[in-house]
Short mmCIF file of C-alpha atoms in Angstrom, two decimals:
data_model
loop_
_atom_site.label_atom_id
_atom_site.label_comp_id
_atom_site.label_asym_id
_atom_site.label_seq_id
_atom_site.Cartn_x
_atom_site.Cartn_y
_atom_site.Cartn_z
CA MET N 1 -4.06 -42.26 22.01
CA ALA N 2 -2.57 -39.16 23.71
CA PHE N 3 -0.39 -38.03 20.65
CA GLY N 4 -3.91 -37.88 18.55
CA THR N 5 -5.04 -35.87 21.38
CA ILE N 6 -2.32 -33.66 21.08
CA LYS N 7 -2.38 -33.15 17.17
CA LYS N 8 -5.92 -32.59 17.55
CA VAL N 9 -5.20 -29.85 20.37
CA ALA N 10 -2.48 -28.14 17.94
CA LEU N 11 -5.17 -28.50 15.03
CA VAL N 12 -7.80 -26.46 16.66
CA LEU N 13 -5.10 -23.78 17.81
CA VAL N 14 -3.63 -23.01 13.90
CA VAL N 15 -7.34 -22.33 12.56
CA LEU N 16 -8.16 -20.15 15.63
CA TRP N 17 -4.50 -18.74 15.11
CA ILE N 18 -5.45 -18.14 11.59
CA GLY N 19 -9.19 -17.26 12.06
CA THR N 20 -7.23 -14.20 14.57
CA LEU N 21 -5.17 -12.83 11.84
CA CYS N 22 -8.37 -12.96 9.45
CA TYR N 23 -10.44 -11.52 11.61
CA LEU N 24 -7.59 -8.57 12.21
CA TRP N 25 -6.17 -8.46 8.30
CA PHE N 26 -9.66 -8.89 6.97
CA PRO N 27 -12.53 -7.33 9.89
CA ASN N 28 -15.30 -7.42 6.88
CA LEU N 29 -14.67 -10.54 6.00
CA LEU N 30 -16.24 -12.20 8.58
CA PRO N 31 -19.70 -9.93 8.73
CA ASP N 32 -20.44 -10.26 5.09
CA LEU N 33 -19.45 -13.99 5.51
CA VAL N 34 -22.37 -14.15 8.41
CA LYS N 35 -24.73 -12.07 6.28
CA SER N 36 -24.63 -14.05 3.29
CA LYS N 37 -26.42 -17.02 5.17
CA LEU N 38 -28.89 -14.68 5.91
CA PRO N 39 -31.06 -13.40 2.91
CA ASN N 40 -33.66 -12.93 4.08
CA LYS N 41 -32.92 -11.24 7.93
CA LEU N 42 -32.83 -7.72 8.90
CA SER N 43 -29.45 -6.58 8.30
CA LEU N 44 -27.60 -3.48 10.05
CA GLU N 45 -24.52 -2.83 7.93
CA SER N 46 -22.31 -0.08 6.75
CA ASP N 47 -22.89 1.91 3.26
CA HIS N 48 -19.22 1.65 2.08
CA HIS N 49 -19.75 4.72 -0.84
CA HIS N 50 -20.74 7.11 2.00
CA GLY N 51 -20.57 5.69 5.13
CA ASN N 52 -24.33 6.06 6.13
CA ILE N 53 -25.75 3.25 7.85
CA LYS N 54 -28.44 1.64 6.72
CA PHE N 55 -31.07 -1.35 7.14
CA ARG N 56 -31.75 -4.07 4.02
CA HIS N 57 -33.86 -7.38 3.74
CA VAL N 58 -33.79 -8.91 0.86
CA ALA N 59 -35.44 -12.26 0.05
CA ALA N 60 -33.49 -15.11 -1.51
CA LYS N 61 -36.00 -15.16 -4.22
CA LEU N 62 -35.60 -11.73 -5.24
CA ASN N 63 -32.41 -12.18 -7.12
CA GLU N 64 -34.08 -15.22 -9.12
CA SER N 65 -37.01 -12.84 -10.34
CA LYS N 66 -36.94 -11.56 -13.88
CA GLU N 67 -37.76 -8.39 -13.43
CA VAL N 68 -37.82 -6.56 -9.56
CA ILE N 69 -39.77 -3.65 -9.40
CA HIS N 70 -37.96 -0.54 -7.96
CA ILE N 71 -39.41 1.44 -5.69
CA CYS N 72 -37.89 5.16 -4.33
CA ILE N 73 -39.56 6.36 -1.49
CA THR N 74 -37.92 9.67 0.51
CA SER N 75 -39.42 10.86 3.98
CA ASP N 76 -38.46 12.52 7.02
CA GLU N 77 -39.77 12.43 11.05
CA HIS N 78 -42.39 14.90 9.84
CA THR N 79 -43.91 12.67 6.84
CA ILE N 80 -42.68 8.72 7.97
CA GLY N 81 -45.85 7.84 8.31
CA GLY N 82 -46.84 8.50 5.11
CA MET N 83 -44.06 6.47 3.28
CA ILE N 84 -45.67 3.69 5.97
CA ALA N 85 -49.16 3.77 4.31
CA LEU N 86 -47.56 3.99 1.00
CA ILE N 87 -45.49 0.67 1.10
CA ASN N 88 -48.77 -0.47 2.48
CA SER N 89 -50.78 0.60 -0.05
CA ILE N 90 -48.10 -0.66 -2.83
CA ILE N 91 -48.27 -4.66 -1.64
CA SER N 92 -51.74 -4.91 -0.99
CA ASN N 93 -52.41 -4.33 -4.91
CA THR N 94 -49.57 -6.38 -6.57
CA LYS N 95 -48.20 -9.59 -6.66
CA SER N 96 -45.11 -8.50 -8.69
CA ASP N 97 -41.68 -8.70 -6.91
CA VAL N 98 -40.58 -5.18 -5.76
CA MET N 99 -37.70 -3.59 -4.30
CA PHE N 100 -38.39 -0.64 -2.00
CA HIS N 101 -35.42 1.71 -2.28
CA LEU N 102 -35.84 4.07 1.54
CA VAL N 103 -34.26 7.19 2.33
CA THR N 104 -34.89 9.12 5.33
CA ASP N 105 -33.10 11.46 7.78
CA GLU N 106 -30.60 9.95 10.49
CA THR N 107 -33.08 10.49 13.56
CA SER N 108 -35.98 8.30 11.90
CA MET N 109 -33.94 5.50 10.52
CA ASP N 110 -34.10 2.87 13.57
CA GLN N 111 -37.94 4.70 14.14
CA LEU N 112 -38.93 3.02 10.25
CA GLY N 113 -36.43 -0.23 10.77
CA ILE N 114 -38.39 -0.72 13.74
CA TRP N 115 -41.95 0.11 12.22
CA ILE N 116 -41.61 -2.41 9.15
CA GLN N 117 -40.00 -5.30 11.22
CA LYS N 118 -43.12 -5.35 13.90
CA SER N 119 -45.79 -4.74 11.16
CA LYS N 120 -46.94 -7.07 8.50
CA LEU N 121 -44.64 -5.15 6.08
CA SER N 122 -41.90 -7.34 7.78
CA THR N 123 -41.65 -9.88 4.94
CA ILE N 124 -41.00 -6.86 2.29
CA ASN N 125 -37.86 -5.86 0.23
CA TYR N 126 -36.44 -3.07 1.20
CA GLU N 127 -33.16 -1.10 2.15
CA ILE N 128 -33.66 2.54 4.10
CA LYS N 129 -30.15 5.11 3.68
CA LYS N 130 -29.52 8.03 5.56
CA PHE N 131 -29.58 11.27 3.39
CA PRO N 132 -26.97 12.86 3.80
CA GLY N 133 -28.14 16.74 4.36
CA ASN N 134 -24.88 18.11 3.87
CA TRP N 135 -25.10 17.12 -0.61
CA VAL N 136 -27.90 20.56 -0.51
CA GLU N 137 -26.56 22.53 2.29
CA GLY N 138 -26.57 25.93 1.10
CA LYS N 139 -27.77 25.21 -2.45
CA ILE N 140 -31.38 25.52 -1.02
CA ASN N 141 -33.45 29.00 -1.15
CA VAL N 142 -37.12 28.48 -1.43
CA ARG N 143 -37.89 31.94 -1.60
CA GLY N 144 -41.99 32.52 -1.42
CA GLY N 145 -44.07 29.72 -0.78
CA ARG N 146 -43.94 26.41 1.33
CA LYS N 147 -41.30 26.72 3.93
CA GLU N 148 -41.26 22.79 4.38
CA LEU N 149 -40.30 22.90 0.63
CA GLY N 150 -36.68 23.35 1.90
CA ARG N 151 -36.25 20.33 3.86
CA PRO N 152 -33.13 18.17 2.76
CA LEU N 153 -35.24 15.12 2.07
CA ASN N 154 -37.41 16.96 -0.50
CA TYR N 155 -34.07 17.19 -2.55
CA ALA N 156 -33.17 13.24 -2.34
CA ARG N 157 -35.12 12.43 -5.47
CA TYR N 158 -31.91 14.49 -7.10
CA TYR N 159 -29.71 12.02 -6.26
CA LEU N 160 -31.09 8.59 -7.24
CA PRO N 161 -27.53 7.05 -8.83
CA LYS N 162 -24.99 9.09 -5.81
CA LEU N 163 -27.36 7.02 -3.47
CA PHE N 164 -27.75 3.86 -4.94
CA PRO N 165 -24.26 3.57 -7.09
CA THR N 166 -24.80 -0.17 -7.85
CA LEU N 167 -28.80 0.00 -9.16
CA ASN N 168 -29.20 0.58 -12.68
CA GLY N 169 -32.49 0.47 -15.18
CA LYS N 170 -36.02 1.71 -14.60
CA ILE N 171 -37.22 3.14 -11.22
CA ILE N 172 -39.98 4.56 -9.93
CA PHE N 173 -40.34 7.57 -7.49
CA ILE N 174 -43.13 8.11 -5.33
CA ASP N 175 -44.03 11.39 -2.91
CA ASP N 176 -45.35 10.05 0.47
CA ASP N 177 -48.04 11.10 0.22
CA CYS N 178 -49.51 9.18 -2.21
CA ILE N 179 -51.69 5.98 -1.88
CA VAL N 180 -51.38 3.05 -4.54
CA GLN N 181 -55.00 1.26 -5.42
CA GLY N 182 -53.26 -0.26 -8.97
CA ASP N 183 -51.01 -2.75 -9.79
CA ILE N 184 -47.84 -0.64 -9.48
CA SER N 185 -46.67 -3.37 -12.73
CA GLU N 186 -48.83 -1.29 -15.07
CA LEU N 187 -47.45 2.09 -13.71
CA TYR N 188 -43.29 0.21 -13.95
CA GLN N 189 -45.00 -0.50 -18.21
CA THR N 190 -44.93 2.95 -19.16
CA LYS N 191 -43.24 3.48 -22.00
CA VAL N 192 -40.63 5.81 -22.00
CA ASN N 193 -40.58 7.31 -25.81
CA PRO N 194 -36.32 7.80 -27.64
CA GLY N 195 -34.48 10.38 -26.46
CA HIS N 196 -36.52 11.26 -23.44
CA LEU N 197 -35.24 10.43 -19.62
CA ALA N 198 -38.21 10.10 -17.64
CA ALA N 199 -42.32 9.83 -17.50
CA PHE N 200 -44.30 12.45 -15.33
CA SER N 201 -48.17 13.83 -15.52
CA GLU N 202 -48.72 17.08 -17.46
CA ASP N 203 -50.29 19.44 -15.52
CA CYS N 204 -52.67 21.90 -17.00
CA THR N 205 -55.11 19.81 -18.51
CA GLY N 206 -58.15 18.34 -16.78
CA ALA N 207 -58.93 18.56 -13.46
CA ALA N 208 -55.10 19.72 -11.88
CA LYS N 209 -56.11 22.61 -13.84
CA ARG N 210 -59.34 23.12 -12.59
CA LEU N 211 -58.35 22.52 -8.66
CA THR N 212 -55.59 24.86 -8.87
CA TYR N 213 -57.28 27.75 -10.78
CA MET N 214 -53.43 28.21 -12.25
CA LYS N 215 -53.04 27.58 -15.95
CA ASN N 216 -50.27 25.33 -14.79
CA ILE N 217 -47.64 26.43 -17.10
CA TYR N 218 -44.19 27.02 -16.88
CA ALA N 219 -44.28 30.80 -16.44
CA ASP N 220 -46.18 29.86 -13.17
CA TYR N 221 -42.64 27.67 -11.95
CA ILE N 222 -40.24 29.57 -13.49
CA ASP N 223 -39.10 33.51 -13.74
CA VAL N 224 -38.82 33.61 -17.30
CA LYS N 225 -37.06 36.93 -17.53
CA SER N 226 -34.29 34.78 -16.26
CA LYS N 227 -31.10 35.47 -18.51
CA HIS N 228 -30.21 31.86 -18.00
CA VAL N 229 -33.82 30.46 -18.59
CA GLN N 230 -34.20 32.94 -21.73
CA LEU N 231 -30.70 30.80 -23.07
CA MET N 232 -33.05 27.74 -22.71
CA LYS N 233 -35.48 28.81 -25.24
CA ILE N 234 -38.30 27.69 -23.05
CA ASP N 235 -41.78 28.16 -23.88
CA PRO N 236 -43.46 30.02 -20.85
CA GLN N 237 -46.75 28.60 -21.91
CA GLU N 238 -45.40 24.84 -22.14
CA CYS N 239 -47.42 22.44 -20.15
CA ALA N 240 -45.61 21.72 -16.55
CA PHE N 241 -45.35 18.86 -15.18
CA ASN N 242 -45.51 17.33 -11.62
CA THR N 243 -42.30 15.71 -10.14
CA GLY N 244 -44.23 14.17 -7.14
CA LEU N 245 -44.22 11.01 -8.98
CA PHE N 246 -42.02 10.01 -11.98
CA LEU N 247 -40.50 7.42 -13.68
CA THR N 248 -36.68 7.33 -15.21
CA ASN N 249 -33.64 5.27 -15.64
CA ILE N 250 -31.08 5.54 -13.24
CA THR N 251 -28.38 4.52 -15.90
CA GLU N 252 -29.48 7.38 -18.38
CA TRP N 253 -29.37 9.52 -15.69
CA ARG N 254 -26.01 9.07 -14.73
CA ILE N 255 -25.33 8.95 -18.55
CA HIS N 256 -26.32 12.91 -18.90
CA ASN N 257 -25.42 14.37 -15.43
CA ILE N 258 -28.84 14.81 -14.86
CA THR N 259 -27.62 15.02 -10.91
CA GLN N 260 -25.31 18.43 -12.02
CA GLN N 261 -27.34 19.88 -13.95
CA LEU N 262 -30.43 19.72 -11.17
CA GLU N 263 -27.13 21.30 -8.68
CA TYR N 264 -26.54 23.92 -11.50
CA TRP N 265 -30.23 25.05 -11.12
CA MET N 266 -30.26 25.15 -7.82
CA GLN N 267 -27.03 27.02 -6.84
CA LEU N 268 -27.81 29.36 -9.04
CA ASN N 269 -31.04 30.21 -7.54
CA THR N 270 -29.29 30.96 -4.31
CA LYS N 271 -27.02 33.51 -6.18
CA GLU N 272 -30.33 35.15 -8.49
CA GLU N 273 -33.63 34.38 -8.85
CA VAL N 274 -34.87 32.03 -11.32
CA TYR N 275 -37.57 30.55 -9.74
CA GLY N 276 -39.63 30.12 -6.47
CA ASN N 277 -41.43 33.92 -6.01
CA GLU N 278 -43.92 32.82 -8.89
CA ARG N 279 -47.20 31.45 -7.98
CA GLY N 280 -46.35 27.51 -8.36
CA GLY N 281 -44.19 28.11 -5.87
CA GLY N 282 -40.15 26.98 -5.31
CA GLY N 283 -39.36 24.12 -3.76
CA SER N 284 -37.70 20.72 -5.73
CA GLN N 285 -39.88 20.99 -8.86
CA PRO N 286 -38.59 23.78 -11.19
CA PRO N 287 -35.33 22.75 -11.30
CA MET N 288 -36.42 19.72 -12.48
CA MET N 289 -39.08 21.28 -14.86
CA LEU N 290 -35.60 22.67 -16.08
CA VAL N 291 -33.66 19.75 -16.78
CA PHE N 292 -36.02 17.80 -18.23
CA TYR N 293 -37.95 20.50 -20.77
CA LYS N 294 -39.38 18.65 -23.63
CA LYS N 295 -37.26 15.30 -22.30
CA PHE N 296 -40.00 13.47 -21.12
CA SER N 297 -43.06 11.34 -21.60
CA LYS N 298 -46.65 10.75 -19.77
CA ILE N 299 -47.42 9.05 -17.31
CA PRO N 300 -51.07 8.16 -17.96
CA ALA N 301 -53.69 10.48 -16.08
CA MET N 302 -55.37 7.52 -13.68
CA TRP N 303 -52.32 6.80 -12.33
CA HIS N 304 -51.51 10.86 -10.60
CA VAL N 305 -54.63 11.90 -9.91
CA ARG N 306 -53.63 15.02 -7.57
CA TYR N 307 -54.12 17.73 -6.33
CA LEU N 308 -56.16 16.26 -2.84
CA GLY N 309 -54.30 18.23 -0.21
CA TRP N 310 -54.66 21.74 -2.37
CA THR N 311 -58.20 22.50 -0.31
CA PRO N 312 -59.07 20.86 2.67
CA GLY N 313 -62.75 20.47 0.83
CA THR N 314 -63.72 17.41 -0.85
CA SER N 315 -62.45 17.43 -5.33
CA TYR N 316 -63.63 14.30 -6.31
CA THR N 317 -66.33 12.20 -6.13
CA THR N 318 -65.64 9.34 -4.41
CA GLN N 319 -66.58 7.01 -7.79
CA PHE N 320 -63.88 8.66 -9.16
CA LEU N 321 -61.48 8.09 -6.92
CA ARG N 322 -62.07 4.19 -6.22
CA SER N 323 -61.25 3.87 -10.07
CA ALA N 324 -58.16 5.95 -9.62
CA LYS N 325 -54.65 4.49 -10.02
CA LEU N 326 -52.30 6.19 -7.70
CA LEU N 327 -53.63 9.50 -5.51
CA HIS N 328 -51.60 12.23 -4.18
CA TRP N 329 -52.15 14.54 -1.64
CA ASN N 330 -50.15 17.24 -2.67
CA GLY N 331 -50.27 20.64 -1.48
CA ARG N 332 -50.42 21.83 2.48
CA PHE N 333 -53.04 19.44 3.71
CA LYS N 334 -51.91 16.09 4.65
CA PRO N 335 -53.76 12.58 4.50
CA TRP N 336 -52.70 12.28 8.04
CA GLY N 337 -53.43 16.18 9.09
CA ARG N 338 -56.73 17.64 10.84
CA THR N 339 -57.89 18.58 7.60
CA SER N 340 -57.51 16.43 4.92
CA GLN N 341 -60.15 15.25 1.77
CA HIS N 342 -60.57 11.52 1.49
CA SER N 343 -58.32 10.68 4.73
CA GLU N 344 -60.53 7.53 5.08
CA ILE N 345 -58.64 6.26 2.25
CA TRP N 346 -55.46 6.93 3.74
CA ASP N 347 -56.30 5.16 7.07
CA LYS N 348 -57.06 1.71 5.43
CA TYR N 349 -53.40 1.82 4.75
CA PHE N 350 -51.71 3.25 7.27
CA ILE N 351 -50.25 0.93 10.09
CA ALA N 352 -49.61 2.65 13.93
CA ASP N 353 -46.13 3.22 14.50
CA PRO N 354 -45.22 0.74 16.97
CA SER N 355 -42.75 3.48 18.84
CA HIS N 356 -46.11 5.88 19.11
CA ARG N 357 -43.50 8.65 17.53
CA PHE N 358 -46.09 9.21 14.60
CA HIS N 359 -49.92 10.12 15.44
CA PRO N 360 -52.57 10.98 12.56
CA VAL N 361 -54.36 13.57 13.92
CA ARG N 362 -58.16 13.52 13.53
CA LYS N 363 -60.71 15.59 14.47
CA ALA N 364 -62.75 14.59 18.07
CA ILE N 365 -65.42 12.65 17.24
CA VAL N 366 -68.33 14.28 19.56
#
């Protein structure tokens, strides 16, 4: 009996010894095993591709889904409340399986993770990644226009394959000053014609042209006198498009080196004027207009009703806005600001920040 007990103790000690050696030799093995047993829990894990930290929550059923809709949203500490409202609007209007790929700055990572976990959004499928600001360091020159367009997160859309190296296939990018009122699966099914690399919304016709008082053509955004632009034989009268919403294929993005092409125009613009002083301003849009010139399909008009942030006054009728599938407050007047049109629509989807760091600014009621 005593001999049997000794054998059991010895066996336990051997197992513990082997376990200790495995932990020392393979430190990443144990955390991975633990995480694999907890598919529905919030995990804080290391992104070994770029050394970033990310929160991740993926339900087990998502892996069994025939089609998952992948959506990327980027935001920083100034606009993060917009990301929350956008996510809420998407899940409130679809029954499809959605995976959110959320990109933010280091300051906002914990805030965003806690915000999601302590709200009705706790069951969504998502990952949060920090955008490395050094990727765009020395490459941004906004020149004229709004200086906030020079914030690093505004250029995270350029780096989709680098941010998500294991992701392939279709993905939707949506600016954080948007609200989705339609079923996002409908937008996901937008046809991208052969030879095209993405789908965008054209800006030179309809309400977009009327509201901006510009022709919204390439000459409004690009210095067409630049010798480098002239080599592309771009028609200055070609219709411009809005880059705040687009559908693309991340695999094709890699194959055609889109990120490298965008960086080329960014860096060139720091050395000589290619864009930024035109009426349309600078920011992340002009390089995308150059790279995707005549290589994009069209997003249906009601899936991108924009320029709600162009003026503080009402631009659309309430009836028209109810029928819109996606609303975009592009411009200075954001829906979380003091002066914004139709902010009541945005308020319907906003969820209060449990950390009390983000507060929509509203006019005092007298």
